[in-house]
Tab-separated table of C-alpha atoms in Angstrom:
chain	number	residue	atom	x	y	z
A	1	MET	CA	0.000	0.000	0.000
A	2	ARG	CA	2.978	2.315	0.500
A	3	THR	CA	3.822	1.947	-3.178
A	4	VAL	CA	0.215	2.655	-4.084
A	5	LEU	CA	0.207	5.761	-1.885
A	6	LEU	CA	3.358	7.206	-3.449
A	7	ALA	CA	2.147	6.395	-6.951
A	8	SER	CA	-1.194	8.088	-6.237
A	9	LEU	CA	0.534	11.233	-4.978
A	10	ARG	CA	2.655	11.396	-8.143
A	11	THR	CA	-0.224	10.633	-10.507
A	12	HIS	CA	-2.784	13.060	-9.051
A	13	THR	CA	-0.454	15.944	-8.180
A	14	ARG	CA	-2.244	18.452	-10.438
A	15	ARG	CA	-5.621	17.610	-8.996
A	16	TYR	CA	-4.359	18.428	-5.516
A	17	GLY	CA	-3.452	21.992	-6.514
A	18	ALA	CA	-6.683	23.630	-5.335
A	19	ALA	CA	-6.642	21.885	-1.959
A	20	LEU	CA	-2.946	22.616	-1.430
A	21	LEU	CA	-3.463	26.292	-2.286
A	22	ALA	CA	-6.475	26.541	0.028
A	23	VAL	CA	-4.549	25.153	2.999
A	24	ALA	CA	-1.476	27.272	2.284
A	25	VAL	CA	-3.478	30.511	1.981
A	26	GLY	CA	-5.243	29.896	5.297
A	27	VAL	CA	-1.938	29.215	7.055
A	28	VAL	CA	-0.294	32.271	5.472
A	29	PHE	CA	-3.156	34.480	6.696
A	30	ILE	CA	-2.704	33.306	10.300
A	31	VAL	CA	1.098	33.618	10.297
A	32	VAL	CA	1.008	37.095	8.715
A	33	THR	CA	-1.588	38.179	11.303
A	34	ALA	CA	0.733	36.937	14.051
A	35	ALA	CA	3.707	38.801	12.573
A	36	LEU	CA	1.810	42.093	12.210
A	37	SER	CA	0.203	41.934	15.666
A	38	SER	CA	3.561	41.130	17.311
A	39	ALA	CA	5.216	44.049	15.486
A	40	VAL	CA	2.455	46.441	16.564
A	41	ARG	CA	2.594	45.132	20.130
A	42	SER	CA	6.381	45.412	20.439
A	43	GLY	CA	6.262	48.869	18.867
A	44	LEU	CA	3.575	50.222	21.177
A	45	THR	CA	4.985	48.697	24.363
A	46	ALA	CA	8.585	49.734	23.669
A	47	GLY	CA	9.846	52.095	26.341
A	48	LEU	CA	6.551	52.590	28.165
A	49	ASP	CA	8.392	53.285	31.407
A	50	VAL	CA	11.126	55.494	29.922
A	51	PRO	CA	9.337	58.888	30.288
A	52	TYR	CA	8.675	58.167	33.987
A	53	GLN	CA	12.177	57.203	35.079
A	54	GLY	CA	13.140	59.143	38.187
A	55	ALA	CA	9.537	60.066	39.020
A	56	ASP	CA	7.901	59.285	42.368
A	57	ALA	CA	4.275	59.502	41.225
A	58	VAL	CA	2.176	59.845	38.106
A	59	VAL	CA	-1.004	61.878	37.701
A	60	GLU	CA	-3.153	60.119	35.123
A	61	GLU	CA	-4.969	62.207	32.497
A	62	PRO	CA	-5.334	65.498	34.346
A	63	SER	CA	-6.978	68.401	32.585
A	64	SER	CA	-4.638	70.763	30.810
A	65	ALA	CA	-5.402	73.425	33.452
A	66	ASP	CA	-4.527	71.015	36.299
A	67	ALA	CA	-1.354	70.021	34.471
A	68	ALA	CA	-0.353	73.696	34.157
A	69	ARG	CA	-0.973	74.204	37.884
A	70	LEU	CA	1.217	71.218	38.716
A	71	MET	CA	3.982	72.520	36.473
A	72	ALA	CA	3.826	75.910	38.201
A	73	ALA	CA	3.646	74.469	41.732
A	74	ALA	CA	6.498	71.950	41.429
A	75	PRO	CA	9.410	74.451	41.725
A	76	GLU	CA	7.717	76.113	44.695
A	77	GLN	CA	7.715	72.750	46.533
A	78	GLY	CA	11.262	71.791	45.547
A	79	ALA	CA	9.999	69.159	43.109
A	80	ASP	CA	10.161	68.507	39.386
A	81	ALA	CA	7.200	67.899	37.114
A	82	TRP	CA	7.060	67.136	33.430
A	83	ILE	CA	4.211	66.498	31.050
A	84	ILE	CA	3.645	63.525	28.794
A	85	GLY	CA	1.209	65.051	26.354
A	86	TRP	CA	0.786	66.755	23.012
A	87	THR	CA	-0.817	69.565	21.134
A	88	LEU	CA	-1.529	69.236	17.419
A	89	GLN	CA	-0.219	72.236	15.517
A	90	GLN	CA	0.717	73.168	11.982
A	91	VAL	CA	4.451	73.244	11.274
A	92	THR	CA	5.838	75.389	8.442
A	93	ARG	CA	9.277	76.275	7.117
A	94	ASP	CA	9.827	79.341	4.963
A	95	GLY	CA	6.065	79.553	4.437
A	96	ALA	CA	5.786	75.946	3.198
A	97	VAL	CA	3.678	73.567	5.281
A	98	LEU	CA	5.680	70.566	6.491
A	99	ARG	CA	2.909	69.043	8.599
A	100	SER	CA	-0.622	70.331	8.825
A	101	SER	CA	-1.117	68.571	12.168
A	102	ALA	CA	2.090	67.656	13.973
A	103	ASP	CA	2.224	66.554	17.597
A	104	ILE	CA	4.234	68.966	19.729
A	105	GLY	CA	5.480	67.688	23.087
A	106	GLN	CA	7.590	68.832	26.015
A	107	VAL	CA	11.290	68.332	26.629
A	108	ALA	CA	12.105	68.749	30.310
A	109	ASP	CA	14.146	71.719	31.483
A	110	ARG	CA	16.457	69.570	33.630
A	111	PRO	CA	18.870	67.286	31.731
A	112	ASP	CA	18.335	64.351	34.109
A	113	ARG	CA	14.570	64.396	33.415
A	114	ARG	CA	14.859	64.233	29.626
A	115	TRP	CA	13.854	60.811	28.334
A	116	GLN	CA	14.541	61.606	24.674
A	117	VAL	CA	17.912	60.367	23.336
A	118	LEU	CA	20.013	63.030	21.625
A	119	GLU	CA	21.169	61.938	18.162
A	120	ASP	CA	22.688	65.193	16.905
A	121	GLY	CA	23.063	68.787	18.111
A	122	ARG	CA	21.955	69.714	21.629
A	123	PHE	CA	18.831	70.051	23.748
A	124	PRO	CA	16.975	73.390	24.019
A	125	ALA	CA	18.561	75.804	26.482
A	126	ALA	CA	16.137	78.710	26.080
A	127	PRO	CA	12.669	79.520	24.735
A	128	GLY	CA	12.474	79.567	20.958
A	129	GLU	CA	14.574	76.400	20.566
A	130	ALA	CA	13.312	72.925	19.679
A	131	VAL	CA	14.431	69.395	18.982
A	132	VAL	CA	12.839	67.209	16.309
A	133	ASP	CA	12.249	63.461	16.379
A	134	VAL	CA	14.605	61.667	14.003
A	135	ASN	CA	11.772	60.044	12.021
A	136	ALA	CA	9.925	63.346	11.647
A	137	ALA	CA	13.185	64.988	10.582
A	138	LYS	CA	13.683	62.381	7.850
A	139	THR	CA	10.124	62.708	6.613
A	140	GLY	CA	10.165	66.521	6.523
A	141	LYS	CA	13.864	66.814	5.581
A	142	VAL	CA	14.487	68.964	8.648
A	143	ALA	CA	18.096	69.699	9.626
A	144	LEU	CA	19.920	71.466	12.421
A	145	GLY	CA	19.620	75.229	12.181
A	146	ASP	CA	16.290	75.206	10.338
A	147	ARG	CA	13.781	77.826	11.382
A	148	LEU	CA	10.292	76.435	11.900
A	149	ARG	CA	7.018	78.106	12.752
A	150	ILE	CA	4.705	76.086	14.974
A	151	GLY	CA	1.006	76.908	15.017
A	152	SER	CA	-0.796	79.750	13.312
A	153	GLY	CA	-2.200	83.131	14.195
A	154	GLY	CA	-1.330	84.942	17.395
A	155	GLU	CA	-0.277	81.748	19.222
A	156	SER	CA	2.277	80.725	16.599
A	157	LEU	CA	5.854	80.226	17.717
A	158	ALA	CA	9.076	80.586	15.732
A	159	VAL	CA	11.732	78.085	16.799
A	160	GLU	CA	15.206	77.084	15.753
A	161	VAL	CA	15.993	73.368	15.442
A	162	VAL	CA	18.978	72.816	17.741
A	163	GLY	CA	18.865	69.026	18.011
A	164	ILE	CA	17.656	65.749	16.533
A	165	VAL	CA	16.442	63.156	19.033
A	166	ASP	CA	15.267	59.572	19.103
A	167	SER	CA	12.062	58.901	21.007
A	168	PRO	CA	12.472	55.486	22.686
A	169	SER	CA	8.890	55.486	23.958
A	170	THR	CA	6.354	54.980	21.192
A	171	TRP	CA	3.549	55.763	23.605
A	172	ALA	CA	4.909	59.225	24.482
A	173	PHE	CA	6.755	60.334	21.359
A	174	ALA	CA	6.105	63.592	19.543
A	175	SER	CA	7.373	65.042	16.285
A	176	VAL	CA	8.733	68.238	17.840
A	177	TYR	CA	9.721	68.931	21.453
A	178	VAL	CA	9.909	72.369	23.066
A	179	LEU	CA	10.386	73.650	26.604
A	180	TRP	CA	7.324	74.035	28.820
A	181	SER	CA	7.627	77.822	28.679
A	182	ASP	CA	6.877	77.568	24.937
A	183	LEU	CA	4.393	74.681	25.092
A	184	ALA	CA	2.246	76.431	27.721
A	185	ARG	CA	0.897	78.894	25.122
A	186	TRP	CA	-1.210	76.047	23.682
A	187	GLU	CA	-2.649	75.024	27.061
A	188	ASP	CA	-6.231	75.169	25.772
A	189	SER	CA	-5.505	72.622	23.014
A	190	LEU	CA	-3.122	70.455	25.017
A	191	PHE	CA	-3.990	66.782	25.568
A	192	VAL	CA	-2.222	65.588	28.712
A	193	ASN	CA	-1.774	61.841	28.996
A	194	SER	CA	-0.058	62.115	32.373
A	195	VAL	CA	2.157	64.276	34.564
A	196	ALA	CA	5.271	62.807	36.187
A	197	TRP	CA	6.234	64.207	39.606
A	198	ALA	CA	9.577	63.819	41.365
A	199	GLY	CA	9.884	65.382	44.820
A	200	PRO	CA	12.412	65.421	47.635
A	201	GLY	CA	10.540	62.618	49.432
A	202	GLY	CA	8.910	59.393	48.328
A	203	LEU	CA	5.502	58.440	46.977
A	204	ASP	CA	3.513	59.552	50.027
A	205	GLU	CA	5.038	63.034	50.059
A	206	ALA	CA	4.564	63.344	46.304
A	207	ARG	CA	0.932	62.299	46.614
A	208	SER	CA	0.345	64.815	49.390
A	209	ALA	CA	2.007	67.629	47.431
A	210	ILE	CA	-0.032	66.839	44.316
A	211	GLU	CA	-3.301	66.744	46.256
A	212	ASP	CA	-2.529	70.181	47.690
A	213	VAL	CA	-2.430	71.563	44.154
A	214	VAL	CA	-5.156	69.492	42.461
A	215	PRO	CA	-7.263	67.777	45.132
A	216	ASP	CA	-9.603	65.880	42.796
A	217	THR	CA	-7.072	63.872	40.853
A	218	GLU	CA	-5.832	60.290	40.750
A	219	THR	CA	-2.185	59.711	41.689
A	220	GLN	CA	-0.417	56.389	41.147
A	221	ALA	CA	2.960	54.888	41.809
A	222	VAL	CA	5.090	54.736	38.659
A	223	ASP	CA	5.297	50.924	38.548
A	224	SER	CA	1.555	50.544	38.997
A	225	TYR	CA	0.788	53.108	36.304
A	226	VAL	CA	3.190	51.559	33.781
A	227	GLN	CA	1.743	48.103	34.440
A	228	ASP	CA	-1.813	49.366	33.861
A	229	LEU	CA	-0.658	51.149	30.720
A	230	GLN	CA	0.958	47.991	29.351
A	231	THR	CA	-2.213	45.998	30.017
A	232	GLU	CA	-4.277	48.612	28.206
A	233	VAL	CA	-1.975	48.580	25.172
A	234	ASN	CA	-1.888	44.777	25.035
A	235	ASN	CA	-5.675	44.597	25.219
A	236	GLY	CA	-5.966	47.012	22.308
A	237	VAL	CA	-3.567	44.958	20.195
A	238	ASP	CA	-5.415	41.751	21.119
A	239	VAL	CA	-8.709	43.237	19.914
A	240	ALA	CA	-7.142	44.212	16.581
A	241	ALA	CA	-5.605	40.735	16.232
A	242	LEU	CA	-8.968	39.100	16.947
A	243	VAL	CA	-10.620	41.183	14.228
A	244	LEU	CA	-7.988	40.001	11.748
A	245	LEU	CA	-8.424	36.420	12.950
A	246	VAL	CA	-12.125	36.618	12.105
A	247	PHE	CA	-11.090	37.028	8.479
A	248	ALA	CA	-8.602	34.198	8.950
A	249	ALA	CA	-11.412	31.990	10.243
A	250	ILE	CA	-13.460	32.829	7.147
A	251	ALA	CA	-10.479	31.920	4.966
A	252	LEU	CA	-10.091	28.622	6.821
A	253	LEU	CA	-13.797	27.838	6.429
A	254	VAL	CA	-13.519	28.403	2.710
A	255	SER	CA	-10.408	26.215	2.733
A	256	VAL	CA	-12.320	23.398	4.417
A	257	LEU	CA	-15.064	23.588	1.783
A	258	VAL	CA	-12.554	23.623	-1.073
A	259	ILE	CA	-10.587	20.727	0.391
A	260	ASN	CA	-13.738	18.700	1.009
A	261	ASN	CA	-15.071	19.275	-2.509
A	262	THR	CA	-11.675	18.573	-4.072
A	263	PHE	CA	-11.255	15.245	-2.312
A	264	THR	CA	-14.883	14.257	-2.861
A	265	ILE	CA	-14.523	14.745	-6.610
A	266	LEU	CA	-11.045	13.231	-6.669
A	267	PHE	CA	-12.040	10.048	-4.858
A	268	ALA	CA	-15.279	9.729	-6.831
A	269	GLN	CA	-13.133	9.659	-9.954
A	270	ARG	CA	-10.999	6.904	-8.424
A	271	VAL	CA	-13.745	4.483	-7.412
A	272	ARG	CA	-12.541	2.024	-10.075
A	273	ASP	CA	-8.985	2.218	-8.677
A	274	PHE	CA	-10.212	1.463	-5.160
A	275	ALA	CA	-12.337	-1.409	-6.428
A	276	LEU	CA	-9.361	-2.858	-8.268
A	277	LEU	CA	-7.262	-2.665	-5.089
A	278	ARG	CA	-9.969	-4.579	-3.225
A	279	CYS	CA	-9.997	-7.190	-5.990
A	280	VAL	CA	-6.262	-7.830	-5.667
A	281	GLY	CA	-6.469	-8.325	-1.898
A	282	ALA	CA	-6.406	-4.896	-0.231
A	283	THR	CA	-8.717	-4.670	2.763
A	284	ARG	CA	-11.153	-1.822	3.325
A	285	HIS	CA	-9.023	-0.678	6.260
A	286	GLN	CA	-5.923	-0.493	4.063
A	287	VAL	CA	-7.710	1.547	1.400
A	288	VAL	CA	-9.133	3.974	3.961
A	289	ARG	CA	-5.732	4.307	5.662
A	290	SER	CA	-4.131	4.994	2.288
A	291	VAL	CA	-6.644	7.785	1.641
A	292	ARG	CA	-6.047	9.301	5.073
A	293	LEU	CA	-2.273	9.168	4.685
A	294	GLU	CA	-2.627	10.784	1.274
A	295	SER	CA	-4.710	13.583	2.775
A	296	MET	CA	-2.315	14.024	5.697
A	297	ALA	CA	0.698	14.213	3.381
A	298	LEU	CA	-1.033	16.924	1.374
A	299	GLY	CA	-2.013	18.808	4.533
A	300	VAL	CA	1.476	18.669	6.047
A	301	LEU	CA	3.089	19.805	2.800
A	302	ALA	CA	0.614	22.656	2.318
A	303	ALA	CA	0.963	23.751	5.969
A	304	ALA	CA	4.767	23.755	5.716
A	305	LEU	CA	4.638	25.809	2.536
A	306	GLY	CA	2.112	28.168	4.150
A	307	ILE	CA	4.243	28.665	7.267
A	308	GLY	CA	7.339	29.383	5.188
A	309	ALA	CA	5.476	31.791	2.931
A	310	GLY	CA	3.698	33.409	5.889
A	311	LEU	CA	6.955	34.028	7.757
A	312	GLY	CA	8.493	35.508	4.631
A	313	VAL	CA	5.508	37.724	3.850
A	314	GLY	CA	4.973	38.767	7.487
A	315	HIS	CA	8.570	39.724	8.224
A	316	GLY	CA	8.950	41.274	4.777
A	317	LEU	CA	5.809	43.372	5.192
A	318	VAL	CA	6.916	44.629	8.618
A	319	ALA	CA	10.390	45.473	7.294
A	320	PHE	CA	8.863	47.294	4.316
A	321	VAL	CA	6.551	49.393	6.498
A	322	ARG	CA	9.391	50.259	8.885
A	323	ALA	CA	11.589	51.337	5.991
A	324	GLN	CA	8.978	53.310	4.055
A	325	TRP	CA	6.928	54.729	6.942
A	326	PRO	CA	9.145	54.985	10.037
A	327	GLY	CA	6.446	57.081	11.680
A	328	ALA	CA	4.347	53.916	11.996
A	329	ARG	CA	6.886	52.859	14.666
A	330	LEU	CA	6.421	49.112	14.259
A	331	GLY	CA	8.649	46.879	16.354
A	332	GLU	CA	10.295	43.619	15.378
A	333	ALA	CA	7.995	40.850	14.153
A	334	SER	CA	8.075	37.681	16.229
A	335	VAL	CA	5.905	34.615	15.527
A	336	GLY	CA	5.899	32.183	18.437
A	337	ALA	CA	5.548	28.420	18.398
A	338	THR	CA	1.919	28.629	19.552
A	339	TRP	CA	0.967	30.642	16.473
A	340	LEU	CA	2.839	28.255	14.176
A	341	LEU	CA	1.186	25.183	15.696
A	342	THR	CA	-2.220	26.857	15.498
A	343	ALA	CA	-1.640	27.690	11.854
């Protein structure tokens, strides 16, 4: 029967094309979904804790007015405070619009509170100076010494680019960073994700000092806040992955129908062959086992081809997006054994 099995696989190779393609496509869909979701997850969770290093407490999502009060009160209490937040403003150079809606964030006044990594130039030392994220600089072809105008109308601000920085935290990155003295002019349009507070004491003293300034606010320890933030990001990525897997499930259902129809037609055409095998002494069990082994061989081959193609397409797609659109900030793709076995 082994000889019969091998001969059947060689003879009916063309007829297996549709079933093989159906299995491979379903597997590719799952593996590519795994690669994309892992890249998004690693990109979003990269450096979540970096902006809060050195802080004693974190104020979660205060209003922009409360954030401004905290920034003003921190020096009076011998503490430091810095904002993780953004305002969306137009950025122009020599009258030409570089970005119609760029996110403008804060770079801390104190060097030891700056979480951005300097790539070239220096950090701002006075109002009217800015640093630009390296990806935004590449996209807009911004260089050191360029004069940019942020915003429009009476609140617009002219700045000189004095540095290019890398933003290791995808969650907190901005395209342009300025000192708080410049950022404060856009207080009304500022979205504040959180405020980091570092005081002379520990968490309890920081919490007490914050409550004196903004009584009705939620203050968390840094580790607790980062952990909650990571859970929130992971849940968001899981939801997106599940939506993609719905389409994968549809593809697999179609694959099952195609495979079933292909084998039904194929074996109906081979009834005479099976009958002849029975006539020369093959038992029903041997014929059925031969059919199952034939199906399994096709499934294993198609799955292996699908996994190989899926890994190639998934990693290639992530690399392409990272190269062409660095602002997407995808991380490295990683497909675990669980995904491969599921596929």
